[in-house]
Amino acid sequence: MAKLDRKNFLKKTALAAVSIPAIVSACSSESNGNPSDAPAVQTGKKYRWKMVTTWPPNFPILGEGAEMFAEWVKDMSGGRLNIKVYGGGELVPALEAFDAVSSGTVEMSSGAAYYWAGKVPAAQFFASIPFGMNAQQMNTWLISGGGMELWREIYADFNVVPFLGGNTGVQMGGWFNREINSIEDMKGLKMRIPGLGGKVLEKAGGAAVLSPGSELYTNLERGVIDATEWIGPFHDYRMGFHKIAKYYYTPGWHELGSALELGINKQSFEALPKDLQVILETAAFRLNLWTWTELEAKNAEFLEKIKSEGKVEIRKFPDEVIEQLRTYTDEVIAEFVASDATAKRVYDSFNAFRQKAKAWSDLTEKVYYGQIEK
Ligand code: CA
């Protein structure tokens, strides 16, 4: 830091430090110590909202988190904002949650941006793309690296204000009843894998099968599909895949840190007094972190259970397979952004941030994993 910059920095820091007590005393003199002198924003008006989700009713962690979010908002607002949460299909079909918020049928949704890829293709970058960023990097890009500004701008056309609502962390590569020793083994592989990951599998000669979660176990058991990805050890264990699959492959190259989303109808959000808006934003921050840490903790716990209770063999995709999938991914993304100017803009921001994050993690995180963590 140059001498002059440093001097200015210290001056600003000192100013900030003295201005905090100044603000506090200004606030307390304004209210004059009288508790009935509440800020003008607290009108006492009550709001009743509906939140639709893409999660099956009572879905662990993700659905649970949506319910907890509603409780936090109710408690923080002293009961002025009540949100009723609906599981996928209870009020509207799961994948119509975005439309329901956009049209104002409901005020809120909980899901993930790649579910709306049919309507807003560029939105996939705000959830996850193959060979994309991990949870730490996605959070950093979206919260502090300009990603959220782009997300808000793109959703404004649809009347929706997005918030981060969690992250799955690095997912597993999936459950396979076929060994993957080379990219040739992907040929003819029938696998449940959604989105851009599915397009990459198709470049490798496989068949991406769309199969609802409720049918996955039976389809894998009966050989209708050869493989399926889901999330990670915690959710996968509950599906019972460890009882019927031969191999559990890592890593989830197609979902390295899927960001989850809360969407709020723009008019509904703007009609709220400022303090309720801040409460929603604050509760979203809490949900974002809680969902991520809960998944990390539960996945570590359930990995042990799968190892001890299942006959499944846990394997890493060979480097050669990963490198070939990376090449196919580059082709899929290049084709995608060439056909969509908005996707290109988002990808440019995503990619520029990723390059910087990589240089930093090469020097720190990778050294941690390679040298410190034993
Ligand atoms: Ca998945």
mmCIF file of C-alpha atoms and ligand atoms in Angstrom, residues 171 229-230 254-255, ligand 1:
data_model
loop_
_atom_site.group_PDB
_atom_site.id
_atom_site.type_symbol
_atom_site.label_atom_id
_atom_site.label_comp_id
_atom_site.label_asym_id
_atom_site.label_seq_id
_atom_site.Cartn_x
_atom_site.Cartn_y
_atom_site.Cartn_z
ATOM 1 C CA GLN A 171 -22.036 -33.447 -4.409
ATOM 2 C CA GLU A 229 -26.728 -39.011 -9.161
ATOM 3 C CA TRP A 230 -28.649 -37.491 -6.268
ATOM 4 C CA HIS A 254 -21.574 -31.790 -12.534
ATOM 5 C CA GLU A 255 -22.555 -30.148 -9.196
HETATM 6 CA CA CA B 1 -27.597 -33.628 -7.743
#
